[in-house]
Amino acid sequence: MPYSVAKRLGFTKFKPTKISLVFADRSTKLPVGVIEDLHVRIRDTLIPADFVVLDLDEEPKDPLILGRAFLCTARAIIDVEEDIVDLRLGDMLVWFEMNKLLKKPMIDGQTFVIHDGSDVSEDVVEEILANDPLEVALTKPEGEHGFLSEDTH
């Protein structure tokens, strides 16, 4: 969540964190902090979620990115073939048609990865960033499955 959005929502104190955000261009930023257990409303249901607060130069058009923990809590089902994301909250179902959503503007083409650096040394982070996973997967010789398991062929 951008700092400007958190500020507009009335948040001024954030839990400190050791997380660093790695952007698609491989640049990194340290967040201002974390807001824990902020309730996200989906229709009539509230789901607690944690948000990483980042001080950005420009406020993005889409200020929130939902992570795996939130998607798990919301019992998300992602159907790639049909381009639909279902969120199941009790007996309520909310769905998003991705083919329609993807036609709307993105966040200036930026992609974010959240990495909690508390359990990984700097050497490991540099090694991970040095080997682009997509490049490794696409350039491995046949017979070496890279990131694919044998049964996916």
Coordinates of N, CA and C in Angstrom, one line a residue:
M1 N 0.9 -1.2 0.0 CA 0.0 0.0 0.0 C 0.9 1.2 0.0
P2 N 0.6 2.2 -0.9 CA 1.4 3.4 -0.8 C 1.2 4.2 0.5
Y3 N 2.3 4.8 0.9 CA 2.2 5.6 2.2 C 1.1 6.7 2.1
S4 N 1.0 7.3 1.0 CA -0.1 8.3 0.8 C -1.5 7.8 1.1
V5 N -1.7 6.5 0.7 CA -3.0 5.9 0.9 C -3.2 5.6 2.4
A6 N -2.1 5.0 3.0 CA -2.2 4.7 4.5 C -2.4 6.0 5.3
K7 N -1.8 7.1 4.9 CA -1.9 8.4 5.5 C -3.4 8.9 5.4
R8 N -4.0 8.8 4.2 CA -5.4 9.2 4.0 C -6.3 8.4 4.8
L9 N -6.0 7.1 5.1 CA -6.8 6.2 5.9 C -6.6 6.5 7.4
G10 N -5.7 7.4 7.7 CA -5.5 7.7 9.1 C -4.4 6.9 9.8
F11 N -3.6 6.2 9.1 CA -2.5 5.4 9.7 C -1.2 6.2 9.8
T12 N -0.6 6.4 10.9 CA 0.6 7.1 11.1 C 1.7 6.3 11.7
K13 N 1.3 5.2 12.4 CA 2.3 4.3 13.1 C 2.3 3.0 12.4
F14 N 3.4 2.5 12.1 CA 3.5 1.2 11.4 C 4.5 0.3 12.1
K15 N 4.2 -1.0 12.0 CA 5.1 -2.0 12.7 C 6.4 -2.1 11.8
P16 N 7.6 -2.0 12.5 CA 8.8 -2.1 11.7 C 9.0 -3.5 11.1
T17 N 9.7 -3.6 10.0 CA 9.9 -4.9 9.3 C 11.2 -4.9 8.6
K18 N 11.7 -6.1 8.4 CA 13.0 -6.3 7.7 C 12.7 -6.7 6.2
I19 N 11.5 -6.5 5.8 CA 11.2 -6.9 4.4 C 11.8 -5.9 3.4
S20 N 12.3 -6.4 2.3 CA 12.7 -5.5 1.2 C 11.9 -5.9 0.0
L21 N 11.5 -4.9 -0.8 CA 10.7 -5.1 -2.0 C 11.6 -5.0 -3.2
V22 N 11.6 -6.1 -4.0 CA 12.4 -6.1 -5.2 C 11.4 -5.9 -6.4
F23 N 11.7 -4.9 -7.2 CA 10.9 -4.5 -8.4 C 11.3 -5.3 -9.6
A24 N 10.5 -5.3 -10.6 CA 10.8 -6.0 -11.8 C 12.1 -5.6 -12.5
D25 N 12.5 -4.3 -12.3 CA 13.7 -3.8 -12.8 C 14.9 -4.1 -11.9
R26 N 14.7 -5.0 -10.9 CA 15.7 -5.4 -9.9 C 16.1 -4.4 -8.9
S27 N 15.5 -3.2 -8.9 CA 15.8 -2.2 -7.9 C 15.0 -2.6 -6.6
T28 N 15.5 -2.2 -5.5 CA 14.9 -2.6 -4.2 C 14.5 -1.3 -3.4
K29 N 13.5 -1.5 -2.6 CA 13.1 -0.4 -1.7 C 12.8 -1.0 -0.4
L30 N 13.0 -0.3 0.7 CA 12.6 -0.7 2.0 C 11.3 0.0 2.4
P31 N 10.4 -0.8 2.9 CA 9.1 -0.2 3.2 C 9.1 0.7 4.5
V32 N 8.1 1.6 4.6 CA 8.0 2.4 5.8 C 7.7 1.5 7.0
G33 N 6.9 0.4 6.8 CA 6.5 -0.5 7.8 C 5.3 -1.4 7.3
V34 N 4.6 -2.0 8.3 CA 3.5 -2.9 8.0 C 2.3 -2.5 8.8
I35 N 1.2 -2.6 8.2 CA -0.1 -2.4 8.9 C -0.7 -3.9 9.0
E36 N -0.9 -4.3 10.3 CA -1.3 -5.7 10.5 C -2.8 -5.7 10.8
D37 N -3.5 -6.8 10.3 CA -4.9 -7.0 10.6 C -5.8 -5.9 10.2
L38 N -5.6 -5.3 9.1 CA -6.5 -4.3 8.5 C -7.6 -5.0 7.9
H39 N -8.8 -4.7 8.2 CA -10.0 -5.4 7.6 C -10.3 -4.9 6.2
V40 N -10.4 -5.9 5.3 CA -10.7 -5.7 3.9 C -12.1 -6.2 3.7
R41 N -13.0 -5.3 3.2 CA -14.4 -5.7 3.0 C -14.6 -6.2 1.6
I42 N -15.2 -7.4 1.5 CA -15.7 -7.9 0.3 C -17.2 -8.2 0.5
R43 N -18.0 -7.3 -0.2 CA -19.4 -7.3 0.1 C -19.7 -7.1 1.5
D44 N -20.3 -8.1 2.2 CA -20.6 -7.9 3.6 C -19.7 -8.6 4.6
T45 N -18.6 -9.1 4.1 CA -17.6 -9.8 4.9 C -16.3 -9.1 5.0
L46 N -15.8 -9.1 6.3 CA -14.5 -8.4 6.5 C -13.4 -9.5 6.7
I47 N -12.3 -9.3 6.0 CA -11.2 -10.3 6.1 C -10.0 -9.5 6.6
P48 N -9.3 -10.0 7.7 CA -8.1 -9.3 8.2 C -7.0 -9.5 7.2
A49 N -6.2 -8.5 6.9 CA -5.1 -8.6 6.0 C -3.9 -7.7 6.5
D50 N -2.7 -8.1 6.2 CA -1.5 -7.3 6.5 C -1.1 -6.6 5.2
F51 N -0.7 -5.3 5.4 CA -0.3 -4.5 4.2 C 1.1 -3.9 4.5
V52 N 2.0 -4.1 3.5 CA 3.3 -3.5 3.5 C 3.1 -2.1 3.0
V53 N 3.6 -1.1 3.7 CA 3.5 0.3 3.4 C 4.8 0.8 2.7
L54 N 4.7 1.4 1.5 CA 5.8 1.8 0.8 C 5.7 3.2 0.4
D55 N 6.8 4.0 0.6 CA 6.8 5.4 0.2 C 7.2 5.5 -1.3
L56 N 6.2 5.8 -2.1 CA 6.5 5.9 -3.6 C 6.6 7.3 -4.1
D57 N 7.4 7.5 -5.1 CA 7.5 8.8 -5.7 C 6.1 9.3 -6.3
E58 N 5.5 8.4 -7.0 CA 4.2 8.7 -7.6 C 3.2 7.6 -7.0
E59 N 1.9 8.1 -6.8 CA 0.9 7.1 -6.3 C 0.4 6.4 -7.5
P60 N 0.4 5.0 -7.4 CA -0.1 4.2 -8.6 C -1.6 4.3 -8.7
K61 N -2.1 4.0 -9.9 CA -3.6 4.0 -10.1 C -4.2 2.9 -9.3
D62 N -3.6 1.7 -9.2 CA -4.1 0.6 -8.4 C -3.2 0.4 -7.2
P63 N -3.7 1.0 -6.1 CA -2.8 1.1 -4.9 C -2.6 -0.2 -4.1
L64 N -3.3 -1.2 -4.3 CA -3.2 -2.4 -3.4 C -2.9 -3.6 -4.2
I65 N -2.0 -4.5 -3.7 CA -1.7 -5.8 -4.3 C -2.0 -6.8 -3.2
L66 N -2.8 -7.8 -3.5 CA -3.2 -8.8 -2.6 C -2.3 -10.0 -2.7
G67 N -1.7 -10.4 -1.6 CA -0.8 -11.5 -1.6 C -1.4 -12.9 -1.3
R68 N -0.5 -13.9 -1.3 CA -1.0 -15.3 -1.1 C -1.8 -15.5 0.2
A69 N -1.3 -14.8 1.3 CA -2.1 -15.0 2.6 C -3.5 -14.6 2.5
F70 N -3.7 -13.4 1.8 CA -5.1 -12.9 1.7 C -5.9 -13.8 0.7
L71 N -5.3 -14.2 -0.4 CA -6.0 -15.1 -1.3 C -6.3 -16.4 -0.7
C72 N -5.5 -16.9 0.2 CA -5.8 -18.2 0.9 C -6.9 -18.0 1.8
T73 N -6.9 -16.9 2.6 CA -8.0 -16.6 3.6 C -9.3 -16.5 2.8
A74 N -9.3 -15.8 1.7 CA -10.5 -15.6 0.9 C -10.9 -16.8 0.0
R75 N -10.1 -17.9 0.2 CA -10.3 -19.2 -0.5 C -10.4 -18.9 -2.0
A76 N -9.4 -18.2 -2.6 CA -9.4 -17.8 -4.0 C -9.2 -19.1 -4.8
I77 N -9.9 -19.1 -5.9 CA -9.7 -20.1 -7.0 C -9.4 -19.3 -8.3
I78 N -8.2 -19.6 -8.8 CA -7.8 -18.9 -10.0 C -7.9 -19.8 -11.2
D79 N -8.8 -19.6 -12.1 CA -9.0 -20.4 -13.3 C -8.3 -19.6 -14.5
V80 N -7.1 -20.0 -14.8 CA -6.4 -19.4 -15.9 C -7.0 -19.5 -17.2
E81 N -7.5 -20.7 -17.5 CA -8.1 -21.0 -18.8 C -9.3 -20.1 -19.1
E82 N -10.2 -19.9 -18.0 CA -11.4 -19.1 -18.2 C -11.2 -17.7 -17.8
D83 N -10.0 -17.3 -17.3 CA -9.6 -15.9 -16.9 C -10.6 -15.4 -15.8
I84 N -10.8 -16.3 -14.8 CA -11.7 -15.9 -13.7 C -11.0 -16.1 -12.4
V85 N -11.2 -15.2 -11.4 CA -10.7 -15.4 -10.1 C -12.0 -15.4 -9.2
D86 N -12.2 -16.5 -8.4 CA -13.3 -16.6 -7.5 C -12.8 -16.4 -6.1
L87 N -13.5 -15.6 -5.3 CA -13.2 -15.5 -3.9 C -14.4 -16.0 -3.2
R88 N -14.2 -17.0 -2.3 CA -15.3 -17.6 -1.6 C -15.2 -17.2 -0.1
L89 N -16.3 -16.6 0.4 CA -16.3 -16.1 1.8 C -17.6 -16.7 2.4
G90 N -17.4 -17.8 3.1 CA -18.6 -18.6 3.6 C -19.4 -19.1 2.5
D91 N -20.7 -18.7 2.4 CA -21.5 -19.1 1.3 C -21.7 -18.1 0.2
M92 N -20.9 -17.0 0.3 CA -20.9 -15.9 -0.7 C -19.7 -16.1 -1.7
L93 N -20.0 -15.9 -2.9 CA -19.0 -16.0 -4.0 C -18.9 -14.7 -4.7
V94 N -17.7 -14.2 -4.8 CA -17.4 -13.0 -5.6 C -16.4 -13.4 -6.7
W95 N -16.6 -13.0 -7.9 CA -15.7 -13.4 -9.0 C -15.3 -12.2 -9.8
F96 N -14.1 -12.3 -10.4 CA -13.5 -11.2 -11.2 C -13.2 -11.8 -12.5
E97 N -13.6 -11.1 -13.6 CA -13.3 -11.6 -15.0 C -12.0 -10.9 -15.4
M98 N -10.9 -11.6 -15.4 CA -9.6 -11.0 -15.6 C -9.4 -10.5 -17.0
N99 N -10.0 -11.1 -18.0 CA -9.9 -10.6 -19.3 C -10.4 -9.1 -19.4
K100 N -11.4 -8.8 -18.6 CA -12.0 -7.4 -18.6 C -11.1 -6.5 -17.7
L101 N -10.6 -7.1 -16.6 CA -9.8 -6.3 -15.7 C -8.4 -5.9 -16.3
L102 N -7.9 -6.8 -17.1 CA -6.5 -6.6 -17.7 C -6.6 -5.6 -18.8
K103 N -7.7 -5.2 -19.3 CA -7.8 -4.2 -20.3 C -7.7 -2.8 -19.6
K104 N -7.8 -2.7 -18.3 CA -7.7 -1.4 -17.6 C -6.2 -1.2 -17.3
P105 N -5.9 0.1 -17.1 CA -4.5 0.4 -16.9 C -3.9 -0.3 -15.7
M106 N -2.6 -0.7 -15.8 CA -1.9 -1.3 -14.7 C -1.1 -0.2 -13.9
I107 N -0.3 -0.7 -13.0 CA 0.5 0.3 -12.2 C 1.8 0.6 -13.0
D108 N 1.7 1.3 -14.0 CA 2.8 1.8 -14.8 C 3.8 0.6 -15.1
G109 N 3.3 -0.6 -15.3 CA 4.1 -1.7 -15.7 C 5.0 -2.2 -14.6
Q110 N 4.8 -1.8 -13.4 CA 5.7 -2.3 -12.3 C 5.1 -3.5 -11.7
T111 N 6.0 -4.5 -11.3 CA 5.7 -5.7 -10.7 C 6.5 -5.7 -9.4
F112 N 5.9 -6.2 -8.3 CA 6.5 -6.2 -7.0 C 6.6 -7.7 -6.5
V113 N 7.7 -7.9 -5.8 CA 7.9 -9.2 -5.1 C 8.2 -8.8 -3.6
I114 N 7.6 -9.5 -2.7 CA 7.8 -9.2 -1.3 C 8.8 -10.3 -0.8
H115 N 9.8 -9.9 -0.1 CA 10.8 -10.9 0.4 C 11.1 -10.5 1.8
D116 N 10.8 -11.4 2.7 CA 11.2 -11.2 4.1 C 12.6 -11.7 4.3
G117 N 13.5 -10.7 4.5 CA 14.9 -11.0 4.5 C 15.4 -11.5 5.9
S118 N 14.5 -11.8 6.8 CA 15.0 -12.2 8.1 C 15.6 -13.6 8.1
D119 N 15.3 -14.5 7.2 CA 15.9 -15.8 7.2 C 16.9 -16.1 6.0
V120 N 17.2 -15.1 5.3 CA 18.1 -15.3 4.1 C 19.3 -14.3 4.2
S121 N 20.5 -14.9 3.9 CA 21.6 -14.0 4.0 C 21.7 -13.2 2.7
E122 N 22.6 -12.1 2.7 CA 22.8 -11.3 1.5 C 23.3 -12.1 0.4
D123 N 24.2 -13.1 0.6 CA 24.8 -13.9 -0.5 C 23.7 -14.6 -1.2
V124 N 22.7 -15.2 -0.5 CA 21.6 -15.9 -1.1 C 20.8 -15.0 -2.0
V125 N 20.5 -13.8 -1.5 CA 19.6 -12.9 -2.2 C 20.3 -12.5 -3.5
E126 N 21.6 -12.2 -3.4 CA 22.4 -11.8 -4.6 C 22.4 -13.0 -5.6
E127 N 22.5 -14.2 -5.2 CA 22.5 -15.4 -6.1 C 21.2 -15.5 -6.7
I128 N 20.1 -15.3 -6.0 CA 18.8 -15.4 -6.5 C 18.5 -14.4 -7.6
L129 N 19.0 -13.1 -7.3 CA 18.8 -12.1 -8.3 C 19.7 -12.2 -9.5
A130 N 20.8 -12.9 -9.3 CA 21.8 -13.0 -10.5 C 21.2 -14.0 -11.5
N131 N 20.5 -15.0 -11.1 CA 19.9 -16.0 -12.0 C 18.4 -15.7 -12.2
D132 N 18.1 -15.2 -13.4 CA 16.7 -14.9 -13.7 C 16.0 -16.3 -13.9
P133 N 15.0 -16.6 -13.0 CA 14.4 -17.9 -13.1 C 13.8 -18.2 -14.5
L134 N 13.2 -17.2 -15.1 CA 12.6 -17.5 -16.5 C 13.7 -17.8 -17.5
E135 N 14.8 -17.1 -17.4 CA 15.9 -17.4 -18.3 C 16.5 -18.8 -18.1
V136 N 16.6 -19.1 -16.8 CA 17.2 -20.5 -16.5 C 16.2 -21.6 -17.0
A137 N 14.9 -21.4 -16.7 CA 13.9 -22.4 -17.2 C 13.9 -22.5 -18.7
L138 N 14.0 -21.4 -19.4 CA 14.0 -21.5 -20.9 C 15.2 -22.0 -21.5
T139 N 16.4 -21.8 -20.8 CA 17.6 -22.2 -21.5 C 18.2 -23.5 -21.0
K140 N 17.6 -24.2 -20.0 CA 18.1 -25.5 -19.6 C 18.0 -26.5 -20.7
P141 N 19.0 -27.4 -20.8 CA 19.0 -28.4 -21.9 C 17.8 -29.4 -21.6
E142 N 17.3 -30.0 -22.7 CA 16.3 -31.0 -22.5 C 16.8 -32.1 -21.6
G143 N 15.9 -32.6 -20.8 CA 16.3 -33.7 -19.8 C 16.6 -33.1 -18.5
E144 N 17.0 -31.8 -18.4 CA 17.0 -31.1 -17.1 C 15.8 -30.3 -17.1
H145 N 15.0 -30.5 -16.1 CA 13.6 -29.9 -16.1 C 13.6 -28.5 -15.5
G146 N 14.7 -28.0 -14.9 CA 14.7 -26.7 -14.4 C 13.7 -26.6 -13.3
F147 N 12.8 -25.7 -13.4 CA 11.8 -25.5 -12.4 C 10.5 -26.3 -12.6
L148 N 10.5 -27.1 -13.7 CA 9.3 -27.9 -14.0 C 9.5 -29.3 -13.5
S149 N 8.5 -29.9 -12.9 CA 8.6 -31.3 -12.5 C 8.5 -32.2 -13.8
E150 N 8.9 -33.4 -13.7 CA 8.9 -34.3 -14.9 C 7.5 -34.6 -15.4
D151 N 6.5 -34.6 -14.5 CA 5.2 -34.9 -14.9 C 4.5 -33.8 -15.6
T152 N 5.1 -32.6 -15.7 CA 4.4 -31.5 -16.4 C 4.7 -31.5 -17.9
H153 N 5.5 -32.4 -18.4 CA 5.8 -32.4 -19.8 C 4.7 -33.1 -20.6

